[in-house]
JSON list of C-alpha atoms in Angstrom, two decimals:
[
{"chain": "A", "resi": 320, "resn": "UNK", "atom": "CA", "xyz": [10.28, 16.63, 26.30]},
{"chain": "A", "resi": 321, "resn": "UNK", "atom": "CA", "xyz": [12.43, 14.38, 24.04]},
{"chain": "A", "resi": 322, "resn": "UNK", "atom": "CA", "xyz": [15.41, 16.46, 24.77]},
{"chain": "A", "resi": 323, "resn": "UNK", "atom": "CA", "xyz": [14.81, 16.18, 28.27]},
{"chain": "A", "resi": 324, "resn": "UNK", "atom": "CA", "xyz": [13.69, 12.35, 28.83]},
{"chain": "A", "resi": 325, "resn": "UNK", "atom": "CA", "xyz": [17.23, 11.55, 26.71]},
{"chain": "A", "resi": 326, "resn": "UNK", "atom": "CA", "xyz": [19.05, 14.11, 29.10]},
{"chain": "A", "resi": 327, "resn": "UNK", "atom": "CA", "xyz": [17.58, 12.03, 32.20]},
{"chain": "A", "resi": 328, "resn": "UNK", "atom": "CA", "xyz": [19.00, 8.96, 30.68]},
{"chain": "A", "resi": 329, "resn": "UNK", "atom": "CA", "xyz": [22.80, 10.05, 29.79]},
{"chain": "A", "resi": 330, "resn": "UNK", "atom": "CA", "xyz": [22.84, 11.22, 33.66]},
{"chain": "A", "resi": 331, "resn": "UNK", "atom": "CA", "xyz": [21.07, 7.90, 34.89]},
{"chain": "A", "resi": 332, "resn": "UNK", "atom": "CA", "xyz": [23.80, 5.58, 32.45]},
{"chain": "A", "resi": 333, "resn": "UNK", "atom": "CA", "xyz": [26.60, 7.96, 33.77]},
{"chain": "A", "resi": 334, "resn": "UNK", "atom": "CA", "xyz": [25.01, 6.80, 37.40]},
{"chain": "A", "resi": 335, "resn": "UNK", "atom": "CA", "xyz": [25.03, 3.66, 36.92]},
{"chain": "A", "resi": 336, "resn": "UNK", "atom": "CA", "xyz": [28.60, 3.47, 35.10]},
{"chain": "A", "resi": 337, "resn": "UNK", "atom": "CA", "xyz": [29.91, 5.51, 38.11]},
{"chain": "A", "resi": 338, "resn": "UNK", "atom": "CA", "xyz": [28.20, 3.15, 40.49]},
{"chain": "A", "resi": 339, "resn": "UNK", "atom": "CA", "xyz": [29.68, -0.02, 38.52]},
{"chain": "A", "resi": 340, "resn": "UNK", "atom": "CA", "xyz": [33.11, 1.63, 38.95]},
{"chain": "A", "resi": 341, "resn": "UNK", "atom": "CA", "xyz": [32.99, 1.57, 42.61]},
{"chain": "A", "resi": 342, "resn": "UNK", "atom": "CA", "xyz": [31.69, -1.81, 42.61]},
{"chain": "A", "resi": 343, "resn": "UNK", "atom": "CA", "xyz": [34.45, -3.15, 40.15]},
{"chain": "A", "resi": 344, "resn": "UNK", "atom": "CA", "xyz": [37.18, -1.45, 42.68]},
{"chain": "A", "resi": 345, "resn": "UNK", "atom": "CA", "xyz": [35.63, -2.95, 45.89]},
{"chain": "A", "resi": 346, "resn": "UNK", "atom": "CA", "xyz": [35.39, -6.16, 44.06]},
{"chain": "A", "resi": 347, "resn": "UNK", "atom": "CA", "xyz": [39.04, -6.27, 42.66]},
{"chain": "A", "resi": 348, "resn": "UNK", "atom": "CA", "xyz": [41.15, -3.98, 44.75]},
{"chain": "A", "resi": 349, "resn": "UNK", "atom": "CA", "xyz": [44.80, -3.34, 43.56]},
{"chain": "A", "resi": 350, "resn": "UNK", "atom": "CA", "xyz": [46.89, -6.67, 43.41]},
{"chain": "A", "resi": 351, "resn": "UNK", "atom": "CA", "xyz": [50.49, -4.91, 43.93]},
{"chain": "A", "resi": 352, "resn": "UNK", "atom": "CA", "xyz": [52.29, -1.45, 44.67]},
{"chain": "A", "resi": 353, "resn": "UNK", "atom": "CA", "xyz": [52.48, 1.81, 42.74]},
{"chain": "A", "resi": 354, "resn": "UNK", "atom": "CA", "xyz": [55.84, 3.42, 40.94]},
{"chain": "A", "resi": 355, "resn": "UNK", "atom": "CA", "xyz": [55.78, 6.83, 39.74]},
{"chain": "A", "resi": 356, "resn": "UNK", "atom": "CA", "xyz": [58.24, 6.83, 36.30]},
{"chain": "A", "resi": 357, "resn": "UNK", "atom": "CA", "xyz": [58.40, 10.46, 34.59]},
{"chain": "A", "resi": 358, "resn": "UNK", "atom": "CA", "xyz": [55.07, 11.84, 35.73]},
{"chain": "A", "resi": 359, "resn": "UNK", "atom": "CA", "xyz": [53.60, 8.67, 35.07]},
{"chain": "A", "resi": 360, "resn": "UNK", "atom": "CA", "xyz": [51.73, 6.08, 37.80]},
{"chain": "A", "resi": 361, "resn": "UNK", "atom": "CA", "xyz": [51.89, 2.64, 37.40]},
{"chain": "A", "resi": 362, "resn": "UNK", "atom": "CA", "xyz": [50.62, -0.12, 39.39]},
{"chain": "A", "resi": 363, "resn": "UNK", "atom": "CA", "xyz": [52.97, -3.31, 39.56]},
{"chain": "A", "resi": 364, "resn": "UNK", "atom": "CA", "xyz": [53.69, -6.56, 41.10]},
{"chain": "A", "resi": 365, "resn": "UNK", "atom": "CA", "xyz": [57.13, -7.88, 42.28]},
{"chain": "A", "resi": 366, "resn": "UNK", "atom": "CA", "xyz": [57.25, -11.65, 43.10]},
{"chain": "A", "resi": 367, "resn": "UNK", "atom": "CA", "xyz": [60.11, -13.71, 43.40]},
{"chain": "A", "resi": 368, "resn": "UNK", "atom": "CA", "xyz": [63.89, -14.00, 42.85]},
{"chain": "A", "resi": 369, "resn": "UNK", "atom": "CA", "xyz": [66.38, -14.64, 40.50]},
{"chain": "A", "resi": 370, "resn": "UNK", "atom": "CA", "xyz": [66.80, -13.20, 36.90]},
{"chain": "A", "resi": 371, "resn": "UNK", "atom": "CA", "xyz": [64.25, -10.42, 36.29]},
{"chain": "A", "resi": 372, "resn": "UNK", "atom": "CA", "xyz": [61.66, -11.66, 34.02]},
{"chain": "A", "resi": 373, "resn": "UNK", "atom": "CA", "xyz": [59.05, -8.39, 32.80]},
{"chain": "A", "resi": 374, "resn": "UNK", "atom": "CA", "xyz": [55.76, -8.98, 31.50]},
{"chain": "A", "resi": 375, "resn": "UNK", "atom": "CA", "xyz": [53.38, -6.79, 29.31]},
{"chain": "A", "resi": 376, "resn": "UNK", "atom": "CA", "xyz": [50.25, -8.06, 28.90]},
{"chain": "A", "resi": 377, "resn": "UNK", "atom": "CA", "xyz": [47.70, -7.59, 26.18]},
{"chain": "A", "resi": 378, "resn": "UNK", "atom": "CA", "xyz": [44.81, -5.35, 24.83]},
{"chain": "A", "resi": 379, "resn": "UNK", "atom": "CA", "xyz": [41.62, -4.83, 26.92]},
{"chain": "A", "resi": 380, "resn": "UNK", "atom": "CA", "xyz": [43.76, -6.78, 29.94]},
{"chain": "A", "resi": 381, "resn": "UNK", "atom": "CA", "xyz": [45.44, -6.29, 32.66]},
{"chain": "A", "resi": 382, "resn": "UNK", "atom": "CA", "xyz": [48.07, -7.98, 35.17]},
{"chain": "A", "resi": 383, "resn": "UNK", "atom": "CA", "xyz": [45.46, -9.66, 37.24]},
{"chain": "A", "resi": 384, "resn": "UNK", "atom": "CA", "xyz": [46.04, -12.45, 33.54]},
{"chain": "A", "resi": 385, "resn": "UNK", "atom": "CA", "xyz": [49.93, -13.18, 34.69]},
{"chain": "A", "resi": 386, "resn": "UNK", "atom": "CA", "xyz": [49.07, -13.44, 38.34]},
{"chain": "A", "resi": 387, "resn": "UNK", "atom": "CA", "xyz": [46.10, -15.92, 37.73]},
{"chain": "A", "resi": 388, "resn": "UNK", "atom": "CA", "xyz": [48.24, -17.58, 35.52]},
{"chain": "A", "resi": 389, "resn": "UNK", "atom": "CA", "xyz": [52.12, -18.05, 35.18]},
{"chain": "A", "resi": 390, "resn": "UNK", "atom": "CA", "xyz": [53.08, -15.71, 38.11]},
{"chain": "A", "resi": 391, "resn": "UNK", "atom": "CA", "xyz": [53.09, -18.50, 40.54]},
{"chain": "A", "resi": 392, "resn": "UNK", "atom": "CA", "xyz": [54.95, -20.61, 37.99]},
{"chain": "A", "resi": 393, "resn": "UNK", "atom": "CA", "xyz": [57.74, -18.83, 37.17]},
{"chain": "A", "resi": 394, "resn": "UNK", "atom": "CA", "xyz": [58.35, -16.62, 40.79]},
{"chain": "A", "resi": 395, "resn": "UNK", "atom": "CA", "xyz": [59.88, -19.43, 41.71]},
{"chain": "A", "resi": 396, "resn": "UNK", "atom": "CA", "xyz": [62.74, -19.48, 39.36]},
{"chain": "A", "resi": 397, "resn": "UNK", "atom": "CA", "xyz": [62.64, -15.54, 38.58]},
{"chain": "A", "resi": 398, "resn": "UNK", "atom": "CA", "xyz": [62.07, -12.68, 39.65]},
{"chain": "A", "resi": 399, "resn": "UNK", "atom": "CA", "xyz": [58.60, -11.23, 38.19]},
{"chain": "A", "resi": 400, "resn": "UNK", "atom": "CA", "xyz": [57.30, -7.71, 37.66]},
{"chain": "A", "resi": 401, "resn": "UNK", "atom": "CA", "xyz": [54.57, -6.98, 35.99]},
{"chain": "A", "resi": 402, "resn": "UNK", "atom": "CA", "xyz": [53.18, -4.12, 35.05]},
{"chain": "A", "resi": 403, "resn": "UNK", "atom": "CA", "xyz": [49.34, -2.84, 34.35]},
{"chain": "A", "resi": 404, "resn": "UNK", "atom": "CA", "xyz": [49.75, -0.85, 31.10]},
{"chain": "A", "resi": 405, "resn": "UNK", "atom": "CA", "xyz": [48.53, 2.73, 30.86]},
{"chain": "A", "resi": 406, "resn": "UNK", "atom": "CA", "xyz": [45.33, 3.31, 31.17]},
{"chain": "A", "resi": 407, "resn": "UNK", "atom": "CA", "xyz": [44.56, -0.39, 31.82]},
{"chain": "A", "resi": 408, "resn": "UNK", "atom": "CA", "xyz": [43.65, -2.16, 35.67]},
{"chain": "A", "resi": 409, "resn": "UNK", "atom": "CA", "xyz": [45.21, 0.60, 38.14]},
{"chain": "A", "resi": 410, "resn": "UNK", "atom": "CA", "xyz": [47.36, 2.35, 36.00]},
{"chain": "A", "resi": 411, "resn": "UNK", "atom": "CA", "xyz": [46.51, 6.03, 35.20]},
{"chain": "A", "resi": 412, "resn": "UNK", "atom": "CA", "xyz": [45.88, 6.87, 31.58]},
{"chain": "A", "resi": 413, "resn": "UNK", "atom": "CA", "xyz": [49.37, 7.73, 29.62]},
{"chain": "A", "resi": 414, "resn": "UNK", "atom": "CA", "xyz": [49.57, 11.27, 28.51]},
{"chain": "A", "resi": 415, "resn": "UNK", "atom": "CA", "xyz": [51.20, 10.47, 25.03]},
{"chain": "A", "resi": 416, "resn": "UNK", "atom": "CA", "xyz": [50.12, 8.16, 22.72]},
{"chain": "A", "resi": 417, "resn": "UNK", "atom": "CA", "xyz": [49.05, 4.80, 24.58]},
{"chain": "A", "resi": 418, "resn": "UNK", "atom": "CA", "xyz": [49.60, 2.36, 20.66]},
{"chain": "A", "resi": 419, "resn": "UNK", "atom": "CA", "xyz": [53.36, 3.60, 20.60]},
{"chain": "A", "resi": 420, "resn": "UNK", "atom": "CA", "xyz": [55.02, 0.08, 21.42]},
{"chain": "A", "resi": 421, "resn": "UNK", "atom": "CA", "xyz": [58.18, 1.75, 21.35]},
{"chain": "A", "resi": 422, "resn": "UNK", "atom": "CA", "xyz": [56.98, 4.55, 23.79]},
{"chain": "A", "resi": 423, "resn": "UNK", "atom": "CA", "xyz": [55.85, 1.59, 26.50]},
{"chain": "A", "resi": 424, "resn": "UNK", "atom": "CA", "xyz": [59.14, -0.04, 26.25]},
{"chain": "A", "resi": 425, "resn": "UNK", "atom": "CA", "xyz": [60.70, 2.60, 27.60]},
{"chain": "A", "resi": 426, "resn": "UNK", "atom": "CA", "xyz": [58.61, 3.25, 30.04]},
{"chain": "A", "resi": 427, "resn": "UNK", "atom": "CA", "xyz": [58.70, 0.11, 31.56]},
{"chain": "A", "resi": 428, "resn": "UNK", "atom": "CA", "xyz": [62.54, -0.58, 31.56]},
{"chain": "A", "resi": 429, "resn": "UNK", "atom": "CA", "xyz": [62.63, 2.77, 33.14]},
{"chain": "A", "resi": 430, "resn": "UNK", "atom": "CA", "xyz": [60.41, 1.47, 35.50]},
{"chain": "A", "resi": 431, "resn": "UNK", "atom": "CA", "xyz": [62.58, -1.79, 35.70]},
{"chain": "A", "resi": 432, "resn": "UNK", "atom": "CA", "xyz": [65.42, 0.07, 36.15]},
{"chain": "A", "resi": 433, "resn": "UNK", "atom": "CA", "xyz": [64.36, 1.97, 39.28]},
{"chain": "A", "resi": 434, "resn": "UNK", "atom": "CA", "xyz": [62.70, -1.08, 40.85]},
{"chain": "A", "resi": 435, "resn": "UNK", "atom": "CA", "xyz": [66.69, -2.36, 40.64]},
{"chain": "A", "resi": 436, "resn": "UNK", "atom": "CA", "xyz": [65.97, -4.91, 37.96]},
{"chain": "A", "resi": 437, "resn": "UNK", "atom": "CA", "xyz": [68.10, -4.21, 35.11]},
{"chain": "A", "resi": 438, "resn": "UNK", "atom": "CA", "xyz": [68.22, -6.04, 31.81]},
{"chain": "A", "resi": 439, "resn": "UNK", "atom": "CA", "xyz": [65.21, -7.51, 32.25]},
{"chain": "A", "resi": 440, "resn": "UNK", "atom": "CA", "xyz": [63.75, -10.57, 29.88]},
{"chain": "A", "resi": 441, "resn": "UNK", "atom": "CA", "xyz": [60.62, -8.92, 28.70]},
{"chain": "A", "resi": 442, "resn": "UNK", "atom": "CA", "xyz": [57.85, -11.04, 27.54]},
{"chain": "A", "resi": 443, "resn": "UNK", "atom": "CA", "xyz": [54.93, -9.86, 25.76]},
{"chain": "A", "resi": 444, "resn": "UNK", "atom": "CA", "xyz": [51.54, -11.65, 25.70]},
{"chain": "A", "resi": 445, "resn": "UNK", "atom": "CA", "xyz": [49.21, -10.51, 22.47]},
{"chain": "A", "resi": 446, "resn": "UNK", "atom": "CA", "xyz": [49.49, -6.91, 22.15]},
{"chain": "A", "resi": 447, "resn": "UNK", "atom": "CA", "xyz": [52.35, -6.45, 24.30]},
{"chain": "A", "resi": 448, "resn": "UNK", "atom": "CA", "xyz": [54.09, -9.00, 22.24]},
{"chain": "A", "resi": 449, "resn": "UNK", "atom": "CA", "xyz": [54.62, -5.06, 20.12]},
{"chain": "A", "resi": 450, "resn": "UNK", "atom": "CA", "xyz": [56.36, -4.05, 23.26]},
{"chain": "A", "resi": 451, "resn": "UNK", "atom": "CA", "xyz": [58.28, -6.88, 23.32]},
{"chain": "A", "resi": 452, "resn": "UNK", "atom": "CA", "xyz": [60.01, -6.85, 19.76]},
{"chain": "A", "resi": 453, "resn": "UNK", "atom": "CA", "xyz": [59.88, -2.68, 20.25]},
{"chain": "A", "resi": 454, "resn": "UNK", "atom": "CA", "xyz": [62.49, -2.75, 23.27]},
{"chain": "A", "resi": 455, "resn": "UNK", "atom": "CA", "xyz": [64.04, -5.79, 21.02]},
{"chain": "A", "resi": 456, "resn": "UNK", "atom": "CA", "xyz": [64.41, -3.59, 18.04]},
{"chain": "A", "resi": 457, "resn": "UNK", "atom": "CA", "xyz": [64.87, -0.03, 20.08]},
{"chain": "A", "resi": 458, "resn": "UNK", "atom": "CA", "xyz": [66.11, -0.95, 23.62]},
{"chain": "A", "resi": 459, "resn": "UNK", "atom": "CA", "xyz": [68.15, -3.96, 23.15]},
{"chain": "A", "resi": 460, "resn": "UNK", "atom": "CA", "xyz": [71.21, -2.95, 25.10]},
{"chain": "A", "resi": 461, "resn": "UNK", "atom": "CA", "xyz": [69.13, -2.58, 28.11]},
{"chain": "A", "resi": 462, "resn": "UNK", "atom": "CA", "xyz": [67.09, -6.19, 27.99]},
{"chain": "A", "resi": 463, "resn": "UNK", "atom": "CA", "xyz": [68.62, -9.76, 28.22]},
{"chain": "A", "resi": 464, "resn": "UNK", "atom": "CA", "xyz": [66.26, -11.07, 25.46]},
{"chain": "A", "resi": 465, "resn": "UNK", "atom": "CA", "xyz": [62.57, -10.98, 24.37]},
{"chain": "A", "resi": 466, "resn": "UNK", "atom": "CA", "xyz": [59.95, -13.29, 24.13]},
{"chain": "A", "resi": 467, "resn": "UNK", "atom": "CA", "xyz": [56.40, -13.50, 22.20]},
{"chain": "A", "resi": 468, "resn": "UNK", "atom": "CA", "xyz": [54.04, -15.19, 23.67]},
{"chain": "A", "resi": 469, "resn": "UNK", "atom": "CA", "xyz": [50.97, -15.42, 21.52]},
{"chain": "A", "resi": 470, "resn": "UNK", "atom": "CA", "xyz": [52.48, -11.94, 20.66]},
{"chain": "A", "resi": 471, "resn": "UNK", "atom": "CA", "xyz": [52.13, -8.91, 18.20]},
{"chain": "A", "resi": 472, "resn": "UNK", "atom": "CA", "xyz": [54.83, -8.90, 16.46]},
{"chain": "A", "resi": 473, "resn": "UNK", "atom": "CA", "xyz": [54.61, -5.05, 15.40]},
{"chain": "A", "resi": 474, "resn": "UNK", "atom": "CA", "xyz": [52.19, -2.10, 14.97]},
{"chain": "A", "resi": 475, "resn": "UNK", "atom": "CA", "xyz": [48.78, -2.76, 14.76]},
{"chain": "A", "resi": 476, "resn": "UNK", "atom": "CA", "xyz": [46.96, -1.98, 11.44]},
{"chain": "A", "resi": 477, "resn": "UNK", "atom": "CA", "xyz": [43.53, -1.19, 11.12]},
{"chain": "A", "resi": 478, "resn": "UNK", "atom": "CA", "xyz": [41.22, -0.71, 13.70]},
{"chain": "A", "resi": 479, "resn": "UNK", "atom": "CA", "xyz": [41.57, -2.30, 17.23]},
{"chain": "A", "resi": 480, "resn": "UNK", "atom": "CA", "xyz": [37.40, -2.30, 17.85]},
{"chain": "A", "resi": 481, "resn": "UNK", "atom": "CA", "xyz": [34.62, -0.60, 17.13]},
{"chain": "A", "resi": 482, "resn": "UNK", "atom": "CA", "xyz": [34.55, 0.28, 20.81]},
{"chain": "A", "resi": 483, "resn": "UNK", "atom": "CA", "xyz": [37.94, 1.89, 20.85]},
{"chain": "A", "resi": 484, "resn": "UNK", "atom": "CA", "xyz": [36.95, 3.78, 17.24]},
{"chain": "A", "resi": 485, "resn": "UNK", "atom": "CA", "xyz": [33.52, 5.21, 19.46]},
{"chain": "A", "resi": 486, "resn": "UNK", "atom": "CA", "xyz": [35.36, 6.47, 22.19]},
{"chain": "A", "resi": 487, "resn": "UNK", "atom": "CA", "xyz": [38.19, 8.15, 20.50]},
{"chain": "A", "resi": 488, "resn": "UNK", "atom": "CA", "xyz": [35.26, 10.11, 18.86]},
{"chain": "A", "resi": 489, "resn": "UNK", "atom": "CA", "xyz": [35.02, 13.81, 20.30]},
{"chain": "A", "resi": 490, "resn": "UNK", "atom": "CA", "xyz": [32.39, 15.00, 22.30]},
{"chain": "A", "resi": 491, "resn": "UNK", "atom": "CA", "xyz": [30.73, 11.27, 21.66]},
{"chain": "A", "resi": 492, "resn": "UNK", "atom": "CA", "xyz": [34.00, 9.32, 22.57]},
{"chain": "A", "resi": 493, "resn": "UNK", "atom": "CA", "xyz": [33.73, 10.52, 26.25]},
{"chain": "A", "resi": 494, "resn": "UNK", "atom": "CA", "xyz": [29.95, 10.35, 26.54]},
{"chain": "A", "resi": 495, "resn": "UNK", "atom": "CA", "xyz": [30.01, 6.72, 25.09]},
{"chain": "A", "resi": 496, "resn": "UNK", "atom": "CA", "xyz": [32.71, 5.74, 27.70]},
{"chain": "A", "resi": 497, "resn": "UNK", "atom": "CA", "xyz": [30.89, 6.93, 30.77]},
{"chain": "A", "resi": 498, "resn": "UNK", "atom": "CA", "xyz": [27.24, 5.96, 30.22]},
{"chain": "A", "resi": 499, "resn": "UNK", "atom": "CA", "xyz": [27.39, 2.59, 27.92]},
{"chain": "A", "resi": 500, "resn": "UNK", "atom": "CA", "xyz": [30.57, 1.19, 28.07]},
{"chain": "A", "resi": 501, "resn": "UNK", "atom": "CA", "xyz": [29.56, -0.86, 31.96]},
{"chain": "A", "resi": 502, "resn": "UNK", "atom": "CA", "xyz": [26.98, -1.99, 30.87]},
{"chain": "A", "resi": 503, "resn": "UNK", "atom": "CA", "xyz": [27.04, -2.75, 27.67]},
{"chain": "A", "resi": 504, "resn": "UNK", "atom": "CA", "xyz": [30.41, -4.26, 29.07]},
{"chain": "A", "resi": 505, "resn": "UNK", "atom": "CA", "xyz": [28.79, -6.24, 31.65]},
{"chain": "A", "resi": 506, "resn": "UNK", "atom": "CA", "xyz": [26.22, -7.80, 28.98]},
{"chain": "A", "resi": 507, "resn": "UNK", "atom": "CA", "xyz": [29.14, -8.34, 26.07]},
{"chain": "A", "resi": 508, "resn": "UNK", "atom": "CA", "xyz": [32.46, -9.77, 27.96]},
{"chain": "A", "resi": 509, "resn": "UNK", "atom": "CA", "xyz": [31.48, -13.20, 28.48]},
{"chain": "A", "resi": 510, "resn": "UNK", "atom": "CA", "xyz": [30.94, -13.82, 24.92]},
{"chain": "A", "resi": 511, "resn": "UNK", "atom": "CA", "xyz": [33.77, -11.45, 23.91]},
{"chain": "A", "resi": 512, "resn": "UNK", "atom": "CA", "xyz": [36.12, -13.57, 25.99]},
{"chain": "A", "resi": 513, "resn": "UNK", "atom": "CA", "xyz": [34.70, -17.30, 24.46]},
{"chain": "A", "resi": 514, "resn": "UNK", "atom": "CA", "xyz": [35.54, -16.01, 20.83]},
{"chain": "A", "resi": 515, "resn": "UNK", "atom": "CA", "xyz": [39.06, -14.16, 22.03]},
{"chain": "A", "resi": 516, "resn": "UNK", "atom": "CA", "xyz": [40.24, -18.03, 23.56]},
{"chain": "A", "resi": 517, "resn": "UNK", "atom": "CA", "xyz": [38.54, -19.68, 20.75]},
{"chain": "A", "resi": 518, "resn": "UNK", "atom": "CA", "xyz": [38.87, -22.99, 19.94]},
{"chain": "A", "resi": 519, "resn": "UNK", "atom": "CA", "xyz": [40.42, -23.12, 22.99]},
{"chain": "A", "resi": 520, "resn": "UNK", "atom": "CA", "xyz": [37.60, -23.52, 26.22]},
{"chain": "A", "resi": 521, "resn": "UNK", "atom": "CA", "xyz": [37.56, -20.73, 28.49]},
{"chain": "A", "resi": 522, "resn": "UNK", "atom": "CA", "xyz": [39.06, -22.24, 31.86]},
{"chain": "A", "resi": 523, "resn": "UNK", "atom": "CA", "xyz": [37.04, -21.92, 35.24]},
{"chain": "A", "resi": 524, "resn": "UNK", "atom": "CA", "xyz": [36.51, -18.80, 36.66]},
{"chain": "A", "resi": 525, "resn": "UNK", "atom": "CA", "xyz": [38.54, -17.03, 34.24]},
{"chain": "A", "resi": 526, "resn": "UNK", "atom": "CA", "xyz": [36.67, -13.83, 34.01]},
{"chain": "A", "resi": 527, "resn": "UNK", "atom": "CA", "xyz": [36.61, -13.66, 38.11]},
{"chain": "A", "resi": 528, "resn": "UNK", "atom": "CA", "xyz": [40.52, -14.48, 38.59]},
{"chain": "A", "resi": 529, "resn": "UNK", "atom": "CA", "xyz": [41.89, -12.01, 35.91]},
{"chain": "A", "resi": 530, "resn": "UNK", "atom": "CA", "xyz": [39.47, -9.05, 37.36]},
{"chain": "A", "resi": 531, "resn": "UNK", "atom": "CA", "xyz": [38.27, -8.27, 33.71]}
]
């Protein structure tokens, strides 16, 4: 009976994190255009003209941040692409190894590249700050210059989350991503973004504009 009544509930929390996916992609539908760049998908946006400016943005993120934010700023002046990383907002899951700053570099100058914007500026906000000083360090003929904005400056060390040590778990990892992962998302984000911008306040509407 115990085996059974916890059997009920993995399918009812798979339900209901299947149900909260459809509800996230009616809610937030895709902001930009899709690329395909060596077997891999990407979902992008392309505003403005000028001197390509590319931006990566950071962990658990996605570009809905840069076009609530600075997009509107800069497009203007440049022209902006942004990308959503693998496996982040519309952007499939990568098939290698999704930490490899040096791997997403090239990946996105690729993508650059066939979007006609060569020698980009790339500018990396937390996280992707990595990608930024990995095309610095690894792809420099092909960029104009780099730029770190609250950035990573290199590989991350240690853990990046209890939630991202669960679900790399086998057999657990995927059960933990499907059934608790909305939810417990849905309960957990507001506070998780208060202490992420702390001691900064977190602006109006933030969650709602950058489709967390």
């Amino acid at each position: 009976m115990g085996l059974l009544m916890a059997g009920l509930l993995l399918v009812a929390a798979a339900g209901l994190g299947i149900a909260g996916q459809y509800r996230i992609e009616q809610r937030y539908p895709p902001a930009g255009k899709f690329i395909e760049v060596g077997g891999q998908r990407l979902h992008y946006i392309d505003e403005g003209s000028g001197p390509a400016l590319l931006l990566v943005h950071g962990a658990s993120s996605n570009l809905q941040d840069f076009a609530a934010s600075i997009v509107p700023e800069l497009s203007p002046r440049f022209r902006v692409i942004a990308f959503d990383r693998p496996g982040f907002g519309y952007s499939p899951r990568y098939p290698g190894e999704w930490r490899d700053p040096e791997a997403l570099a090239g990946l996105f100058l690729d993508a650059a590249e066939q979007l006609g914007a060569a020698q980009p500026v790339v500018l990396g906000h937390s996280w992707g700050g990595s990608v930024a000083m990995s095309a610095m360090v690894h792809h420099r003929e092909r960029i104009r210059g780099g730029i770190l904005l609250s950035g990573v400056a290199g590989h991350w060390v240690g853990s990046t989350g209890w939630m991202y040590d669960v679900a790399q778990l086998p057999l657990l990892g995927p059960m933990f991503a499907h059934t608790l992962v909305y939810p417990a998302g849905s309960l957990l984000l507001p506070d998780m973004v208060k202490g992420i911008l702390a001691p900064n306040p977190v602006p109006e509407n933030y969650i709602e504009r950058m489709a967390a």
